[in-house]
Rosetta silent file (secondary structure, phi, psi, omega in degrees, C-alpha in Angstrom):
SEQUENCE: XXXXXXXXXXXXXXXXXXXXXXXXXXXXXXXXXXXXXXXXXXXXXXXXXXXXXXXXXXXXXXXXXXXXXXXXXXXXXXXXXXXXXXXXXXXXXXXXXXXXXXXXXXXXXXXXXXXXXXXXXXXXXXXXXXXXXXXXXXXXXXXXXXXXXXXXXXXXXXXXXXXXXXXXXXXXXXXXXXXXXXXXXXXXXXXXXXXXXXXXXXXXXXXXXXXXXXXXXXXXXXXXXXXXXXXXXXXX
SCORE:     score description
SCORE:     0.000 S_00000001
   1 L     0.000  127.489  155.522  -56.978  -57.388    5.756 S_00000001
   2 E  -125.502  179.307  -91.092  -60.705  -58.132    5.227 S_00000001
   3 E  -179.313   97.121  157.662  -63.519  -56.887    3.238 S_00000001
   4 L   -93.127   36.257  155.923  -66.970  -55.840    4.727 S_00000001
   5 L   -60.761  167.089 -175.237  -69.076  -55.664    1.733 S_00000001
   6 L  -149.148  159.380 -169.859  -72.899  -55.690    0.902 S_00000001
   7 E  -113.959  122.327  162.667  -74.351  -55.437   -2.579 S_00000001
   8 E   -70.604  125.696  175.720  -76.759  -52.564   -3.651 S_00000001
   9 E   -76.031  118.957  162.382  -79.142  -53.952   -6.611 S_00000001
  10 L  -118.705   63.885 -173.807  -79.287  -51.143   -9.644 S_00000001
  11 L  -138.386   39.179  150.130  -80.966  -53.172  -12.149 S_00000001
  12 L    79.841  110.086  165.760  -84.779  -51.686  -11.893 S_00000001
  13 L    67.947 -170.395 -174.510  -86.690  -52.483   -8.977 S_00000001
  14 L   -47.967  154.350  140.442  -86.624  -55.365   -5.823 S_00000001
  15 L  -121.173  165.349 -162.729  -84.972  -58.664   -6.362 S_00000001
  16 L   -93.072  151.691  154.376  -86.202  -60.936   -4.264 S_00000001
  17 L   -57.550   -0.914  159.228  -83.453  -63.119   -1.601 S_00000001
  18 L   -84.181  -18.112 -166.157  -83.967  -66.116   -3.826 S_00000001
  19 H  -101.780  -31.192  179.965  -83.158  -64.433   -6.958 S_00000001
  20 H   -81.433   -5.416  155.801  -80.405  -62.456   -5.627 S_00000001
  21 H   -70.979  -30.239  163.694  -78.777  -65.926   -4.234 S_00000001
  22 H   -64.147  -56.681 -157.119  -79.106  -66.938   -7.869 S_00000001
  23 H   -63.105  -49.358 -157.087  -77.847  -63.937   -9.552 S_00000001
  24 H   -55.501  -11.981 -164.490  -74.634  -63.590   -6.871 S_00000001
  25 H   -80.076  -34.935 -140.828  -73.506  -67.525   -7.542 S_00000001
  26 H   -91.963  -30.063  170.822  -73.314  -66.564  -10.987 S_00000001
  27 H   -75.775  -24.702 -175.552  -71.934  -63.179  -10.484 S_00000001
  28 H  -122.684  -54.523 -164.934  -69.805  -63.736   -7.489 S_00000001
  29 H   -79.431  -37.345  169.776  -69.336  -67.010   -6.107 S_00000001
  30 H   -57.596  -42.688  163.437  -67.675  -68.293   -9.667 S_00000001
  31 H   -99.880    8.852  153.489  -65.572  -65.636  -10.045 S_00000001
  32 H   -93.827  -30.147 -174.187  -64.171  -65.169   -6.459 S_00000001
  33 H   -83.362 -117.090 -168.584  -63.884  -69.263   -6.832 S_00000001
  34 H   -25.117  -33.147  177.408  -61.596  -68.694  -10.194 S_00000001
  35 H   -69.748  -58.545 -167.279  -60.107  -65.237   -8.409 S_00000001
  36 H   -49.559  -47.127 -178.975  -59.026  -66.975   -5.503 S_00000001
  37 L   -81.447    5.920  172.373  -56.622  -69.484   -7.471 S_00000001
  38 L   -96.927  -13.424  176.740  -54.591  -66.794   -9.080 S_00000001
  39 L  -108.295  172.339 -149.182  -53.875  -65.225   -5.870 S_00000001
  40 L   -80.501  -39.742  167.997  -50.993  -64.929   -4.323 S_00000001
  41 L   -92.283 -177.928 -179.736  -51.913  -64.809   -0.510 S_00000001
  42 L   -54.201  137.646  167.189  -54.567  -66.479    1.675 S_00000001
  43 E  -134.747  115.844  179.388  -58.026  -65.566    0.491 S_00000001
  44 E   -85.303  125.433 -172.449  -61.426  -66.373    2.592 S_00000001
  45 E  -125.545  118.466  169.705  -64.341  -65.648    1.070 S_00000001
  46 E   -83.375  135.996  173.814  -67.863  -65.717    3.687 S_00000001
  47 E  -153.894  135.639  173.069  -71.193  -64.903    1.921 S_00000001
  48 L  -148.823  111.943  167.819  -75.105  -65.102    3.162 S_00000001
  49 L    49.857 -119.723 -154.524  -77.490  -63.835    0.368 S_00000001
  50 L  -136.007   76.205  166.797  -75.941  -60.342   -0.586 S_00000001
  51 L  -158.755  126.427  177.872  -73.899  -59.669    2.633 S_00000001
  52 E  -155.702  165.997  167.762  -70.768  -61.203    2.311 S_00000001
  53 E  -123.742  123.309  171.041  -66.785  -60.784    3.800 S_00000001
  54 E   -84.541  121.765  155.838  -63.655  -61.007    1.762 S_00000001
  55 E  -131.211  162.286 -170.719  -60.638  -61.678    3.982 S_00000001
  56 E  -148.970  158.522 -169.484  -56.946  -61.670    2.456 S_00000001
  57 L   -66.772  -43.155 -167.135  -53.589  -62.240    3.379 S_00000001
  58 L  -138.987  112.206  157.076  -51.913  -58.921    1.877 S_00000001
  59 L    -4.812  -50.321  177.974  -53.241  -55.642    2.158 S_00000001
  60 H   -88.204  -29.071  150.043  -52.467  -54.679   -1.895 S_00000001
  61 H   -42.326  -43.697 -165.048  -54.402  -58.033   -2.657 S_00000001
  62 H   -91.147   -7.703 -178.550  -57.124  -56.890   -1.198 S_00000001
  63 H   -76.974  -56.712 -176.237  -57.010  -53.635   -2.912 S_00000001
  64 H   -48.753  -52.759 -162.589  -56.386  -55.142   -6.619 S_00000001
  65 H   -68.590  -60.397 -167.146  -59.469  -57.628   -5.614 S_00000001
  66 H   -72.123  -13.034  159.163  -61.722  -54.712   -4.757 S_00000001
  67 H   -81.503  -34.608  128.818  -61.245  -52.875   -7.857 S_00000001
  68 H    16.113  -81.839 -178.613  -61.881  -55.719   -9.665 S_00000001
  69 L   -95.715   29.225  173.244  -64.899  -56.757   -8.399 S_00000001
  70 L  -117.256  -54.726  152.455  -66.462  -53.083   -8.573 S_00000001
  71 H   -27.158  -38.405 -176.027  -65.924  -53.790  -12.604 S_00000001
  72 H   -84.451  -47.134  171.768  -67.145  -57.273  -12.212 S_00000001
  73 H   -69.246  -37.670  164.069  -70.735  -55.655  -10.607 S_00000001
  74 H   -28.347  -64.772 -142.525  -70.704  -52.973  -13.349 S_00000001
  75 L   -87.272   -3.430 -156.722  -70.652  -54.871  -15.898 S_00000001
  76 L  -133.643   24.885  173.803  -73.665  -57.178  -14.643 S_00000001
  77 L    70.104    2.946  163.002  -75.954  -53.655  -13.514 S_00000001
  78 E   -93.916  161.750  177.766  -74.805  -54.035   -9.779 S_00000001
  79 E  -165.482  154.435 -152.467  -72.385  -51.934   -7.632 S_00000001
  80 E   -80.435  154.775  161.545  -71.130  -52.231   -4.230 S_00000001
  81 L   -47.471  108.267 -158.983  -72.568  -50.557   -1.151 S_00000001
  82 L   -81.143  -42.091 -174.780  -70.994  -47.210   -0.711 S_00000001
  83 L   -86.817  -18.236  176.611  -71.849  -46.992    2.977 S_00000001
  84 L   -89.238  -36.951 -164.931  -71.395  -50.753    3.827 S_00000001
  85 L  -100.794  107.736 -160.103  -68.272  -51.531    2.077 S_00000001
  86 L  -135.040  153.807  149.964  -64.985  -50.981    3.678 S_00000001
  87 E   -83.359  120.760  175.447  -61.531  -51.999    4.106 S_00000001
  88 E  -134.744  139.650 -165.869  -60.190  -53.006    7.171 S_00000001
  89 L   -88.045  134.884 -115.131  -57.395  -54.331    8.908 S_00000001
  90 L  -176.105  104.753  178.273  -58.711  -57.330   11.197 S_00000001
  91 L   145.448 -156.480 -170.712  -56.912  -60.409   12.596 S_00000001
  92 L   -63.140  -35.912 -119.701  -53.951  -61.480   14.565 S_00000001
  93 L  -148.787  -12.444 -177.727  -51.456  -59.242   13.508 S_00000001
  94 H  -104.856   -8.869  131.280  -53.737  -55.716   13.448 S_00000001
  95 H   -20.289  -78.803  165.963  -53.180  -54.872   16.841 S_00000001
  96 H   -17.631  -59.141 -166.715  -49.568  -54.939   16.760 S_00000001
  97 H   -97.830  -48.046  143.695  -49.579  -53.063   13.872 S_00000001
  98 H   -13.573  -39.088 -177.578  -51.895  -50.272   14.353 S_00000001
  99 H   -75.800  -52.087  176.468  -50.436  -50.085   17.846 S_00000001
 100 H   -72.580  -19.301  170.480  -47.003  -49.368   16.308 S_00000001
 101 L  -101.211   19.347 -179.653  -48.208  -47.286   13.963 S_00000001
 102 L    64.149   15.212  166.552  -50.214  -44.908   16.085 S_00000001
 103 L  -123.585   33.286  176.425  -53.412  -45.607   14.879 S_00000001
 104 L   104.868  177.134  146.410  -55.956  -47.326   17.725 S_00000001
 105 L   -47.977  151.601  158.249  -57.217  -50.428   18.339 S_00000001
 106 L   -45.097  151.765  154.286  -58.792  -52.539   15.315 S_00000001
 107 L   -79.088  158.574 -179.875  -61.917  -51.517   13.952 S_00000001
 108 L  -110.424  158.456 -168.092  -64.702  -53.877   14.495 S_00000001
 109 E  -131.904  134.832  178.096  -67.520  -55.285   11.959 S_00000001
 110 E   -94.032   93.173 -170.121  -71.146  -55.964   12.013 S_00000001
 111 E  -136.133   83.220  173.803  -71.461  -59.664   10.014 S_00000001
 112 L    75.024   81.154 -177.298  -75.029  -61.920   10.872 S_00000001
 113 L    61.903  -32.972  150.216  -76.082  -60.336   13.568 S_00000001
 114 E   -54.700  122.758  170.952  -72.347  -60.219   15.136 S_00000001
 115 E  -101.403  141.436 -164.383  -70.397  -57.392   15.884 S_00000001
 116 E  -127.945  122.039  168.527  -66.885  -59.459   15.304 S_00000001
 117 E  -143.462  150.706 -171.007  -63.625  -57.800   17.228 S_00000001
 118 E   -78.689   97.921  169.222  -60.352  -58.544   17.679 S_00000001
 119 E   -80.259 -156.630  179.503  -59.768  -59.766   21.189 S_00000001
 120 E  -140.691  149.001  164.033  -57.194  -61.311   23.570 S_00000001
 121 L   -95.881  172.570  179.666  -57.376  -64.522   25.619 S_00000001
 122 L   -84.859   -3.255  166.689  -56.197  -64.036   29.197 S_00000001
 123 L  -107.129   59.030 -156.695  -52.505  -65.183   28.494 S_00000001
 124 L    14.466   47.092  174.247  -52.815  -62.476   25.479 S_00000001
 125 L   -61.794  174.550  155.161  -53.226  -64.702   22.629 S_00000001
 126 E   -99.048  127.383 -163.096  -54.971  -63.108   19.960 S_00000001
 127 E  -118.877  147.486  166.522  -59.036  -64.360   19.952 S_00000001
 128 E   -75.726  131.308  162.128  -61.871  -63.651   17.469 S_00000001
 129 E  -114.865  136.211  170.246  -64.757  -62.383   19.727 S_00000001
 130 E  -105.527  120.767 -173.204  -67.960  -62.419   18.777 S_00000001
 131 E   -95.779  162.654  148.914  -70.874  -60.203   20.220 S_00000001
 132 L   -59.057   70.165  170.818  -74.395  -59.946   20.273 S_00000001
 133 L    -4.096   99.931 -156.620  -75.004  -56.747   17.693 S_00000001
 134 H   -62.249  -39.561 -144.678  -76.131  -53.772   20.801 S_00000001
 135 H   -97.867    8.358  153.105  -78.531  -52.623   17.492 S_00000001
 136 H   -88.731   -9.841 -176.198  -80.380  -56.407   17.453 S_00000001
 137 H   -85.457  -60.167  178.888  -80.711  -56.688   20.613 S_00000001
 138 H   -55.760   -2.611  171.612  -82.495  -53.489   21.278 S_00000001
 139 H   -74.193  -62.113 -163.819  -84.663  -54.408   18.284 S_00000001
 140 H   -78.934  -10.039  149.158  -85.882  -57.775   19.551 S_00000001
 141 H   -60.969  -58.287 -132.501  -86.325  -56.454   23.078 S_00000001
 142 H   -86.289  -69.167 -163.945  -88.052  -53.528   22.140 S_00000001
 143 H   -68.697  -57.455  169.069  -90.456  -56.239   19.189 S_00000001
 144 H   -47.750  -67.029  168.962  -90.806  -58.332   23.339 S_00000001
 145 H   -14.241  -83.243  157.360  -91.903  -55.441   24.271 S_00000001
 146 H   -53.596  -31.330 -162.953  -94.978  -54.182   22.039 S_00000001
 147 H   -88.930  -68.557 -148.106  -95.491  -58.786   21.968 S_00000001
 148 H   -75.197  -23.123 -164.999  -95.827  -58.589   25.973 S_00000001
 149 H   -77.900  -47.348 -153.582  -98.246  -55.278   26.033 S_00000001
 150 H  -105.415    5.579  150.518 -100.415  -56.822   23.817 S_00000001
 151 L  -113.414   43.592 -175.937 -100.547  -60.358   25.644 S_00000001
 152 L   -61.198  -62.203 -164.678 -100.716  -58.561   28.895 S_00000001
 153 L  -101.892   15.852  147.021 -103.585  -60.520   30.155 S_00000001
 154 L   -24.690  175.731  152.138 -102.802  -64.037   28.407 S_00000001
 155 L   -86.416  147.574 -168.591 -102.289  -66.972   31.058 S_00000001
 156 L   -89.252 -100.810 -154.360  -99.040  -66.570   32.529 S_00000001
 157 L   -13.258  -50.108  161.640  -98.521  -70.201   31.350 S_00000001
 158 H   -46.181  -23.610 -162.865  -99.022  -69.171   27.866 S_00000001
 159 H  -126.924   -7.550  166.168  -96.575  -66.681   27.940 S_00000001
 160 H   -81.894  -39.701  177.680  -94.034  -68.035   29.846 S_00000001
 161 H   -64.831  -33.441  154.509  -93.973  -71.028   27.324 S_00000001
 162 H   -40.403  -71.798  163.963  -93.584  -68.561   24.940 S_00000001
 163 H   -30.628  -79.490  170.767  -90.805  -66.737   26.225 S_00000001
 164 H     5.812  -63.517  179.667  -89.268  -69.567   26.590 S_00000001
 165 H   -93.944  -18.516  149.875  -88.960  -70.612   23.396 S_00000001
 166 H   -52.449  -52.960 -172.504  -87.599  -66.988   22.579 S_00000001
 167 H   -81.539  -58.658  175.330  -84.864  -67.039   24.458 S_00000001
 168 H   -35.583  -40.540 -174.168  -83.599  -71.118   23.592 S_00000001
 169 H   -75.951  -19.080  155.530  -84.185  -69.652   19.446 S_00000001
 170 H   -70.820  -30.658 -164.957  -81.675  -66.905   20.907 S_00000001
 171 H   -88.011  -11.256 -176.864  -79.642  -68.601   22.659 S_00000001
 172 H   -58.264  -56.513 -157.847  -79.602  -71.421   19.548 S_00000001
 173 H   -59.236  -68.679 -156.691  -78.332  -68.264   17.520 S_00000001
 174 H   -61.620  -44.437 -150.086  -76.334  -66.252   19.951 S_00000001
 175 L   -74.484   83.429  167.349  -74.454  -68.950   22.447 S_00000001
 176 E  -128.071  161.544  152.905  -71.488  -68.862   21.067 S_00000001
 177 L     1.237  112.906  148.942  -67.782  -68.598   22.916 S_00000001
 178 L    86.346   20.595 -131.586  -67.306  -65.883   24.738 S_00000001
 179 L  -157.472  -17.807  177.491  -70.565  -63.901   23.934 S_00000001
 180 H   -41.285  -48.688 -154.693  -72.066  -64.888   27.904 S_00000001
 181 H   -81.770  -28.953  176.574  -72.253  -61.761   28.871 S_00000001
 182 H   -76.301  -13.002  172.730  -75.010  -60.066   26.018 S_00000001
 183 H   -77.024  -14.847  174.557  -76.645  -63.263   26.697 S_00000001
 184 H   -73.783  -45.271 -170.786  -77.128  -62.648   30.396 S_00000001
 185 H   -49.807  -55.730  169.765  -77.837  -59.002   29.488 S_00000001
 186 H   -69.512   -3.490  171.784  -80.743  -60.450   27.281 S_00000001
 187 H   -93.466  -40.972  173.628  -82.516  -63.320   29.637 S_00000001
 188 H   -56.967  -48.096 -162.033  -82.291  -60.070   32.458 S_00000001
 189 H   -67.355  -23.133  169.927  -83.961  -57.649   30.057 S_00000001
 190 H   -58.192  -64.884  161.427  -86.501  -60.268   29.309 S_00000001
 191 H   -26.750  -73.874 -153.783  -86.983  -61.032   33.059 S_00000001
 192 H   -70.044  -30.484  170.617  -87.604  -57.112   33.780 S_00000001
 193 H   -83.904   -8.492  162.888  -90.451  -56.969   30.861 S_00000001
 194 H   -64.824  -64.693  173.304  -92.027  -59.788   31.706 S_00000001
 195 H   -21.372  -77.990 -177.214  -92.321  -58.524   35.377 S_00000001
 196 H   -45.276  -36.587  178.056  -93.282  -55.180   34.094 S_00000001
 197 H   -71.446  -39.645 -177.325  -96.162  -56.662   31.784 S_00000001
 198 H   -53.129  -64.675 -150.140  -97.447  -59.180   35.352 S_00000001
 199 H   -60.689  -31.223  176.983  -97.718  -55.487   37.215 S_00000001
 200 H   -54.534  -29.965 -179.106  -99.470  -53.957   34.394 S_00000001
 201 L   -33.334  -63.845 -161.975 -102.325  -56.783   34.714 S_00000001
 202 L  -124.579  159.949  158.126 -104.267  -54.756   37.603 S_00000001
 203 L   -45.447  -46.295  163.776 -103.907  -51.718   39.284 S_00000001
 204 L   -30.082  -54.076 -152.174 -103.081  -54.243   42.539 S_00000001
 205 L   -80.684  155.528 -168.728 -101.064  -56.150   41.499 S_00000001
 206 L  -147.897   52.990  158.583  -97.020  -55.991   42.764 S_00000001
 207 L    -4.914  125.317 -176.095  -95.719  -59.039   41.186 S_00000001
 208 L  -109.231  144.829  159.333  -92.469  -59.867   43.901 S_00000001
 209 H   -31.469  -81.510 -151.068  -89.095  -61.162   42.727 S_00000001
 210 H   -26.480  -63.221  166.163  -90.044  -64.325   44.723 S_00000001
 211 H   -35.881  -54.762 -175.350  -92.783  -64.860   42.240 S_00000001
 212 H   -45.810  -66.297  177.898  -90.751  -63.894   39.824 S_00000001
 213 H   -47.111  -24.897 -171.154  -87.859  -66.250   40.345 S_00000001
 214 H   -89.463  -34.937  101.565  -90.412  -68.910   40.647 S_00000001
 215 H    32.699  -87.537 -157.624  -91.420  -67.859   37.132 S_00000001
 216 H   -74.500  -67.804   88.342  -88.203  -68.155   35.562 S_00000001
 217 H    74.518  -72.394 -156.889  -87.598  -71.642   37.203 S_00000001
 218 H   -74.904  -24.737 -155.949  -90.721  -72.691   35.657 S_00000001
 219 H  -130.833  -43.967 -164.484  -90.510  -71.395   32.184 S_00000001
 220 L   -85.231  122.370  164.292  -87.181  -69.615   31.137 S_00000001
 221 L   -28.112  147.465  150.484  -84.229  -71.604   29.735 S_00000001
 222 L   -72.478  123.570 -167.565  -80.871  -71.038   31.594 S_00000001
 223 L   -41.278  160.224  159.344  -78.049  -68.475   29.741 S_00000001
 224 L   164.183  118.121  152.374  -75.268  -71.123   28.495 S_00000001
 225 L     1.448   77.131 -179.704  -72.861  -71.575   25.621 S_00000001
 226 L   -92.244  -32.529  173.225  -74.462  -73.924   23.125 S_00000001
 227 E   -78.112  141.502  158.054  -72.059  -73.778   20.049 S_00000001
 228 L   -67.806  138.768 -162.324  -68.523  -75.218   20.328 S_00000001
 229 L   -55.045  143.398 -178.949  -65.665  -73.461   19.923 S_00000001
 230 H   -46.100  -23.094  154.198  -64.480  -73.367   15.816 S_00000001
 231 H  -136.877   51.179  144.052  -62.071  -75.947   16.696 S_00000001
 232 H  -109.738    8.305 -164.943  -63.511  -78.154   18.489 S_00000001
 233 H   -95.376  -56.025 -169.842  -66.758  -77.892   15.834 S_00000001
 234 L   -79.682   -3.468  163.700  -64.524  -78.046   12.801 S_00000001
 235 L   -29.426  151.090 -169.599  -61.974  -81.034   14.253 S_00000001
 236 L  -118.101    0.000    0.000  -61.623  -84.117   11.677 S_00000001
């Protein structure tokens, strides 16, 4: 079972992401740290600023935990994300059992940029996969986009070294196991707006693949894997 929550603030206006990484250690991380040794199954707890995932061993754990901790936010002016916060069943074992029980495939989750779903390996192991989020991508093309219109007539040096260093700070983020293919998607879509930005220079101009390719060669990083798989990263 795991735990997609997010925190809604109701305590009178913004908090800032430094103050709400203060308030949550005091509110959350201490008492999920002290929760955790009283329970009975496996408990995982992930958290970045006030997005965080609860995952647990047994399904009525995780219920008794989430009522809990809706008490535990009360009582400190906060309350959980009505539209963000869900239970779901997620891991090795929720295929199987969904599948026997008539109800789909796992649901999938949206966690740092990652949509996280419960795959297969090719001799049908059960694998975590991790995606590129489809609604982050189209943001930061889309943000390329409106960036390339308005350096239309730059030096194509300038803007290739740019690019550049977009896609390596994506691929820093992104490359992880199993995840090649939105990374290909993004270094193509990247490709086709650059292109599309050269032909906009002049009425003339008809920018050719060849060019292009020469381009990319010149400037653009190659797609590839950069993080190691979780256990060969976390090995002792």
């Amino acid at each position: 079972m795991c735990f997609k929550l997010e925190v809604a603030y109701c305590v009178g206006g913004v908090i800032s992401p430094l103050l709400a990484n203060v308030y949550l250690h005091y509110v959350f991380d201490l008492w999920v740290r002290d929760w955790r040794h009283q329970a009975k199954g496996d408990v995982v707890v992930v958290r970045f600023a006030d997005d965080f995932i609860v995952g647990f061993q047994h399904e009525w754990e995780a219920r008794r935990f989430w009522a809990e901790l809706r008490e535990r936010f009360a009582a400190h002016g906060l309350e959980l994300h009505p539209d963000k916060t869900r239970l779901l069943e997620f891991g090795r074992f929720a295929a199987v059992n969904r599948e026997r029980s008539g109800r789909g495939k796992p649901e999938t989750f949206d966690f740092l940029g990652f949509t996280h779903i419960c795959g297969k390996t090719r001799r049908g192991r059960f694998a975590l996969l991790r995606q590129t989020m489809s609604k982050r991508l189209r943001a930061k093309l889309w943000e390329l986009k409106e960036t390339l219109r308005r350096r239309m007539h730059d030096p194509i040096p300038e803007v290739g070294k740019w690019l550049g260093s977009v896609i390596r700070g994506h691929l820093n983020y992104y490359g992880v196991p199993r995840n090649s293919a939105a990374l290909r998607s993004f270094h193509h879509q990247v490709v086709l707006l650059w292109k599309r930005a050269l032909n906009r220079r002049s009425q003339k101009a008809d920018v050719t693949w060849e060019r292009i390719d020469r381009l990319i060669r010149s400037w653009l990083p190659r797609v590839r894997i950069v993080h190691p798989w979780p256990e060969e990263r976390l090995a002792l």
